[in-house]
């Protein structure tokens, strides 16, 4: 069965899922996106992702290409046509096709595309080993809260991580403060057992998984605080982990050359990994 994608009102074979060369997404990265996990046939945190999509569009003054209810229908239809039960759905909206010129075109219609991809569910094996991150200088713009398709610094950072065999790169600003990962939010557990993650603001993307994990941590009675933390503090931490819709809760056991804790995923990371796995099948699942 060949993969089906959605392009501006049509369900098309993936190989012919095309947009025009003068789409402003292609020319200027003038667009936004969302990635929603599909677990056991259900969308995880759909409402949060669609709320963030609306917010990103509003910030860039791009008109929503369709109503929320229509979008939800298309998402489900795409899952059905692809018989997708485990993976992700990718949604991208751009300002549309127009003759190349920087200011907003007066008459462009926003473009919307959706694709799906297979992806395995959270793998408990990662609790045995964990992953590594490397630090990279924060070189991004001042509106990282907008989920824009303009991801060049993130692409370069992720490549740098891959080249040294690390899973993720953490952006670190001039003051030594960790912003977030190239495609994940960053968390630590301090020596005295406090769970720490940076507050939302213009410097980071307000992760939907981050918000859900914060809520789960509260319910678990884990002591937590939203505050910025430095790379130096992270390297001294008892635990570290990252979250995203595609990485779920992923323990980190090394940051640059520093081994975290005893080099194995710690107990708070394990608890939250498990809590999030349960959440994906229960409360967080939307049919
Ligand atoms: N930060 C960045 C820069 C990201 O690209 C992502 C993934 N979209 C996240 C954080 C995590 O967000 P979410 O939990 O909504 O996937």
Short mmCIF file of C-alpha atoms and ligand atoms in Angstrom, two decimals:
data_model
loop_
_atom_site.label_atom_id
_atom_site.label_comp_id
_atom_site.label_asym_id
_atom_site.label_seq_id
_atom_site.Cartn_x
_atom_site.Cartn_y
_atom_site.Cartn_z
CA UNK A 1 0.00 0.00 0.00
CA UNK A 2 1.52 3.35 -0.95
CA UNK A 3 1.53 6.22 1.49
CA UNK A 4 -1.15 8.89 1.09
CA UNK A 5 -0.59 12.56 1.87
CA UNK A 6 -2.92 15.54 1.97
CA UNK A 7 -2.15 18.63 -0.12
CA UNK A 8 -4.50 21.61 -0.23
CA UNK A 9 -7.77 19.71 -0.26
CA UNK A 10 -6.63 16.51 -1.98
CA UNK A 11 -5.54 13.10 -0.79
CA UNK A 12 -2.68 12.14 -3.11
CA UNK A 13 -0.03 9.40 -3.37
CA UNK A 14 2.97 10.59 -1.37
CA UNK A 15 5.26 10.62 -4.44
CA UNK A 16 3.02 13.20 -6.09
CA UNK A 17 2.43 15.29 -2.97
CA UNK A 18 3.79 18.54 -4.42
CA UNK A 19 3.55 22.27 -3.84
CA UNK A 20 4.56 25.09 -6.17
CA UNK A 21 8.17 26.40 -6.20
CA UNK A 22 6.88 29.83 -5.24
CA UNK A 23 5.21 28.59 -2.09
CA UNK A 24 6.45 30.95 0.61
CA UNK A 25 7.25 27.99 2.80
CA UNK A 26 9.83 26.98 0.23
CA UNK A 27 11.06 30.51 -0.50
CA UNK A 28 11.13 32.05 2.98
CA UNK A 29 10.25 29.31 5.51
CA UNK A 30 7.15 31.50 5.91
CA UNK A 31 5.05 28.90 7.64
CA UNK A 32 4.39 26.82 10.73
CA UNK A 33 3.98 23.18 11.55
CA UNK A 34 2.89 20.63 14.11
CA UNK A 35 3.80 17.02 14.80
CA UNK A 36 1.22 14.91 16.59
CA UNK A 37 2.03 11.42 17.81
CA UNK A 38 -0.30 8.56 16.90
CA UNK A 39 -0.30 5.82 19.50
CA UNK A 40 -2.42 2.67 19.13
CA UNK A 41 -4.52 4.47 16.53
CA UNK A 42 -5.21 7.53 18.69
CA UNK A 43 -3.85 11.05 18.48
CA UNK A 44 -1.89 12.11 21.55
CA UNK A 45 -2.61 15.57 22.99
CA UNK A 46 -4.42 16.61 19.83
CA UNK A 47 -6.07 19.62 21.40
CA UNK A 48 -2.80 21.02 22.71
CA UNK A 49 -1.13 20.67 19.34
CA UNK A 50 -4.02 22.27 17.46
CA UNK A 51 -4.19 25.12 19.98
CA UNK A 52 -0.46 25.73 19.44
CA UNK A 53 -0.95 25.61 15.66
CA UNK A 54 -3.60 28.35 15.96
CA UNK A 55 -1.27 30.39 18.13
CA UNK A 56 1.69 30.06 15.74
CA UNK A 57 -0.55 31.06 12.80
CA UNK A 58 -1.91 34.03 14.72
CA UNK A 59 1.60 35.21 15.62
CA UNK A 60 2.61 35.18 11.94
CA UNK A 61 -0.74 36.59 10.79
CA UNK A 62 -1.47 33.62 8.54
CA UNK A 63 -5.18 32.85 8.29
CA UNK A 64 -6.15 29.33 9.41
CA UNK A 65 -6.62 27.34 6.19
CA UNK A 66 -9.64 25.49 7.56
CA UNK A 67 -11.77 25.20 10.67
CA UNK A 68 -10.65 23.14 13.65
CA UNK A 69 -13.39 20.59 13.00
CA UNK A 70 -12.43 20.23 9.32
CA UNK A 71 -8.78 19.79 10.30
CA UNK A 72 -9.70 17.04 12.72
CA UNK A 73 -11.73 15.28 10.02
CA UNK A 74 -8.80 15.43 7.56
CA UNK A 75 -6.36 14.12 10.19
CA UNK A 76 -8.57 11.13 10.88
CA UNK A 77 -9.19 10.48 7.22
CA UNK A 78 -5.44 10.53 6.58
CA UNK A 79 -4.86 8.03 9.38
CA UNK A 80 -7.64 5.83 7.98
CA UNK A 81 -6.35 5.93 4.40
CA UNK A 82 -2.84 5.07 5.58
CA UNK A 83 -4.08 2.53 8.15
CA UNK A 84 -1.67 4.24 10.53
CA UNK A 85 -1.82 3.11 14.15
CA UNK A 86 1.68 3.97 15.34
CA UNK A 87 3.64 6.99 14.18
CA UNK A 88 3.20 10.68 13.60
CA UNK A 89 1.05 13.06 11.64
CA UNK A 90 2.84 16.15 10.31
CA UNK A 91 0.85 19.30 9.54
CA UNK A 92 2.35 22.30 7.78
CA UNK A 93 0.69 25.59 6.92
CA UNK A 94 2.42 28.30 4.91
CA UNK A 95 1.38 31.74 3.75
CA UNK A 96 0.80 30.29 0.30
CA UNK A 97 2.04 30.72 -3.26
CA UNK A 98 2.92 34.21 -4.52
CA UNK A 99 5.48 35.96 -6.69
CA UNK A 100 8.65 36.19 -4.64
CA UNK A 101 8.68 39.38 -2.60
CA UNK A 102 9.35 39.71 1.12
CA UNK A 103 6.21 41.55 2.35
CA UNK A 104 3.00 39.57 2.78
CA UNK A 105 1.24 39.00 -0.56
CA UNK A 106 -2.22 40.57 -0.67
CA UNK A 107 -4.06 37.68 -2.24
CA UNK A 108 -2.28 34.42 -1.36
CA UNK A 109 -4.27 31.50 0.03
CA UNK A 110 -2.50 29.62 2.83
CA UNK A 111 -1.21 26.19 1.81
CA UNK A 112 -1.79 23.17 4.01
CA UNK A 113 -0.11 19.82 3.71
CA UNK A 114 -0.26 16.77 5.95
CA UNK A 115 1.85 13.65 5.87
CA UNK A 116 2.13 10.58 8.07
CA UNK A 117 5.11 8.47 9.06
CA UNK A 118 5.56 5.23 10.93
CA UNK A 119 7.29 5.48 14.27
CA UNK A 120 7.74 2.95 17.06
CA UNK A 121 6.12 3.49 20.49
CA UNK A 122 8.23 4.42 23.56
CA UNK A 123 10.90 1.76 23.96
CA UNK A 124 11.57 0.69 27.57
CA UNK A 125 15.04 -0.42 26.43
CA UNK A 126 16.06 3.24 26.52
CA UNK A 127 15.67 3.01 30.30
CA UNK A 128 18.67 0.66 30.33
CA UNK A 129 21.01 2.89 28.38
CA UNK A 130 19.77 6.48 27.99
CA UNK A 131 21.08 8.88 25.36
CA UNK A 132 23.75 11.53 25.01
CA UNK A 133 23.45 15.25 24.27
CA UNK A 134 26.01 17.83 23.19
CA UNK A 135 25.84 21.55 23.90
CA UNK A 136 25.84 24.09 21.07
CA UNK A 137 25.73 27.90 21.13
CA UNK A 138 22.25 29.43 21.00
CA UNK A 139 22.14 31.18 17.64
CA UNK A 140 18.38 31.22 17.04
CA UNK A 141 16.01 34.17 16.77
CA UNK A 142 14.01 35.83 19.54
CA UNK A 143 10.72 34.02 18.86
CA UNK A 144 11.46 30.36 19.45
CA UNK A 145 7.94 30.08 20.93
CA UNK A 146 6.56 30.11 17.36
CA UNK A 147 6.68 26.67 15.78
CA UNK A 148 8.05 27.97 12.50
CA UNK A 149 9.42 25.79 9.71
CA UNK A 150 12.53 27.99 9.79
CA UNK A 151 14.73 25.37 11.44
CA UNK A 152 18.22 25.89 10.05
CA UNK A 153 19.97 26.35 13.43
CA UNK A 154 18.13 23.27 14.70
CA UNK A 155 19.19 21.29 11.63
CA UNK A 156 22.83 22.29 12.09
CA UNK A 157 22.72 21.51 15.80
CA UNK A 158 21.16 18.10 15.27
CA UNK A 159 23.73 17.28 12.62
CA UNK A 160 26.51 18.26 14.99
CA UNK A 161 25.04 15.88 17.56
CA UNK A 162 24.76 13.06 15.02
CA UNK A 163 28.37 13.50 13.93
CA UNK A 164 29.59 12.72 17.43
CA UNK A 165 27.08 9.96 18.01
CA UNK A 166 24.80 11.98 20.32
CA UNK A 167 21.02 11.93 20.12
CA UNK A 168 20.29 15.59 20.76
CA UNK A 169 21.92 19.04 20.96
CA UNK A 170 21.10 21.53 23.71
CA UNK A 171 21.22 25.22 22.85
CA UNK A 172 23.10 27.22 25.48
CA UNK A 173 22.94 31.02 25.54
CA UNK A 174 25.71 33.56 26.28
CA UNK A 175 25.00 33.35 30.02
CA UNK A 176 25.44 29.58 30.02
CA UNK A 177 21.69 28.94 30.34
CA UNK A 178 20.20 25.94 28.53
CA UNK A 179 17.28 26.95 26.32
CA UNK A 180 16.10 23.60 24.96
CA UNK A 181 17.06 20.84 22.56
CA UNK A 182 17.07 21.13 18.78
CA UNK A 183 13.70 19.35 18.73
CA UNK A 184 12.96 18.64 22.40
CA UNK A 185 12.55 20.38 25.76
CA UNK A 186 15.27 19.95 28.38
CA UNK A 187 14.84 18.83 32.00
CA UNK A 188 17.11 18.06 34.93
CA UNK A 189 16.71 16.61 38.43
CA UNK A 190 19.02 18.43 40.84
CA UNK A 191 21.21 16.79 43.47
CA UNK A 192 18.50 17.45 46.07
CA UNK A 193 15.83 15.79 43.94
CA UNK A 194 14.07 18.80 42.47
CA UNK A 195 12.71 18.49 38.94
CA UNK A 196 13.63 21.59 36.89
CA UNK A 197 12.65 22.80 33.43
CA UNK A 198 12.82 26.22 31.90
CA UNK A 199 9.59 28.29 31.97
CA UNK A 200 7.88 28.96 28.65
CA UNK A 201 8.69 32.29 27.00
CA UNK A 202 10.06 33.59 23.72
CA UNK A 203 13.30 31.61 24.16
CA UNK A 204 11.80 28.13 23.86
CA UNK A 205 8.98 26.26 22.21
CA UNK A 206 6.22 25.55 24.68
CA UNK A 207 6.31 21.79 24.23
CA UNK A 208 2.98 20.03 24.42
CA UNK A 209 4.73 16.98 25.88
CA UNK A 210 6.46 19.31 28.35
CA UNK A 211 3.07 20.57 29.56
CA UNK A 212 1.69 17.04 29.91
CA UNK A 213 4.79 15.78 31.73
CA UNK A 214 4.67 18.76 34.12
CA UNK A 215 1.10 17.82 34.95
CA UNK A 216 2.04 14.16 35.42
CA UNK A 217 4.96 15.12 37.68
CA UNK A 218 2.59 17.19 39.82
CA UNK A 219 0.20 14.26 40.09
CA UNK A 220 3.09 11.97 41.03
CA UNK A 221 3.96 14.37 43.85
CA UNK A 222 7.42 15.06 42.44
CA UNK A 223 8.92 18.31 43.71
CA UNK A 224 9.28 20.61 40.72
CA UNK A 225 10.11 24.15 39.73
CA UNK A 226 10.02 25.95 36.40
CA UNK A 227 13.18 28.04 36.23
CA UNK A 228 16.14 28.46 33.87
CA UNK A 229 19.15 26.23 34.57
CA UNK A 230 22.72 26.43 33.33
CA UNK A 231 24.77 23.89 31.41
CA UNK A 232 27.14 23.69 34.41
CA UNK A 233 24.20 22.85 36.68
CA UNK A 234 22.94 20.23 34.23
CA UNK A 235 26.33 18.54 34.14
CA UNK A 236 26.22 18.27 37.95
CA UNK A 237 22.61 17.08 38.00
CA UNK A 238 21.44 13.75 39.33
CA UNK A 239 19.32 13.14 36.23
CA UNK A 240 18.50 14.71 32.90
CA UNK A 241 15.93 13.94 30.25
CA UNK A 242 14.23 15.41 27.22
CA UNK A 243 10.63 15.45 26.04
CA UNK A 244 8.84 15.78 22.71
CA UNK A 245 5.92 14.31 20.82
CA UNK A 246 8.32 11.99 18.97
CA UNK A 247 10.91 11.28 21.69
CA UNK A 248 8.31 10.97 24.50
CA UNK A 249 10.32 11.04 27.80
CA UNK A 250 13.91 10.17 26.99
CA UNK A 251 16.60 9.85 29.68
CA UNK A 252 19.95 11.57 29.09
CA UNK A 253 23.04 10.00 30.68
CA UNK A 254 25.78 12.21 29.28
CA UNK A 255 26.07 15.93 28.43
CA UNK A 256 29.24 16.68 26.44
CA UNK A 257 31.92 14.84 28.45
CA UNK A 258 30.01 14.86 31.73
CA UNK A 259 28.35 11.65 32.86
CA UNK A 260 25.02 12.33 34.57
CA UNK A 261 24.34 10.60 37.88
CA UNK A 262 25.74 7.09 37.75
CA UNK A 263 25.52 6.99 33.96
CA UNK A 264 22.16 5.19 34.00
CA UNK A 265 18.67 6.67 33.67
CA UNK A 266 17.54 7.82 37.11
CA UNK A 267 14.39 7.07 39.08
CA UNK A 268 12.49 10.29 38.32
CA UNK A 269 13.10 9.88 34.57
CA UNK A 270 11.91 6.27 34.79
CA UNK A 271 8.79 7.21 36.70
CA UNK A 272 7.90 9.92 34.21
CA UNK A 273 8.68 7.66 31.24
CA UNK A 274 6.20 5.16 32.66
CA UNK A 275 3.61 7.79 33.61
CA UNK A 276 3.74 9.28 30.13
CA UNK A 277 3.38 5.87 28.52
CA UNK A 278 0.21 5.25 30.52
CA UNK A 279 -1.00 8.79 29.75
CA UNK A 280 -0.60 8.23 25.99
CA UNK A 281 -3.04 5.36 26.17
CA UNK A 282 -5.48 6.95 28.57
CA UNK A 283 -6.06 10.59 29.32
CA UNK A 284 -3.82 11.91 26.51
CA UNK A 285 -5.42 9.83 23.76
CA UNK A 286 -8.00 11.38 21.51
CA UNK A 287 -9.98 9.09 19.21
N1 LIG B 1 11.49 22.36 21.27
C1 LIG B 1 11.67 22.34 19.95
C2 LIG B 1 12.64 23.30 19.33
C3 LIG B 1 10.96 21.42 19.15
O1 LIG B 1 11.13 21.41 17.81
C4 LIG B 1 10.07 20.50 19.76
C5 LIG B 1 9.34 19.47 18.96
N2 LIG B 1 8.40 20.02 18.13
C6 LIG B 1 9.92 20.57 21.15
C7 LIG B 1 10.64 21.50 21.88
C8 LIG B 1 8.97 19.64 21.87
O2 LIG B 1 7.62 19.99 21.61
P1 LIG B 1 6.46 18.92 21.65
O3 LIG B 1 6.51 18.29 23.01
O4 LIG B 1 5.23 19.72 21.46
O5 LIG B 1 6.73 17.94 20.57
#
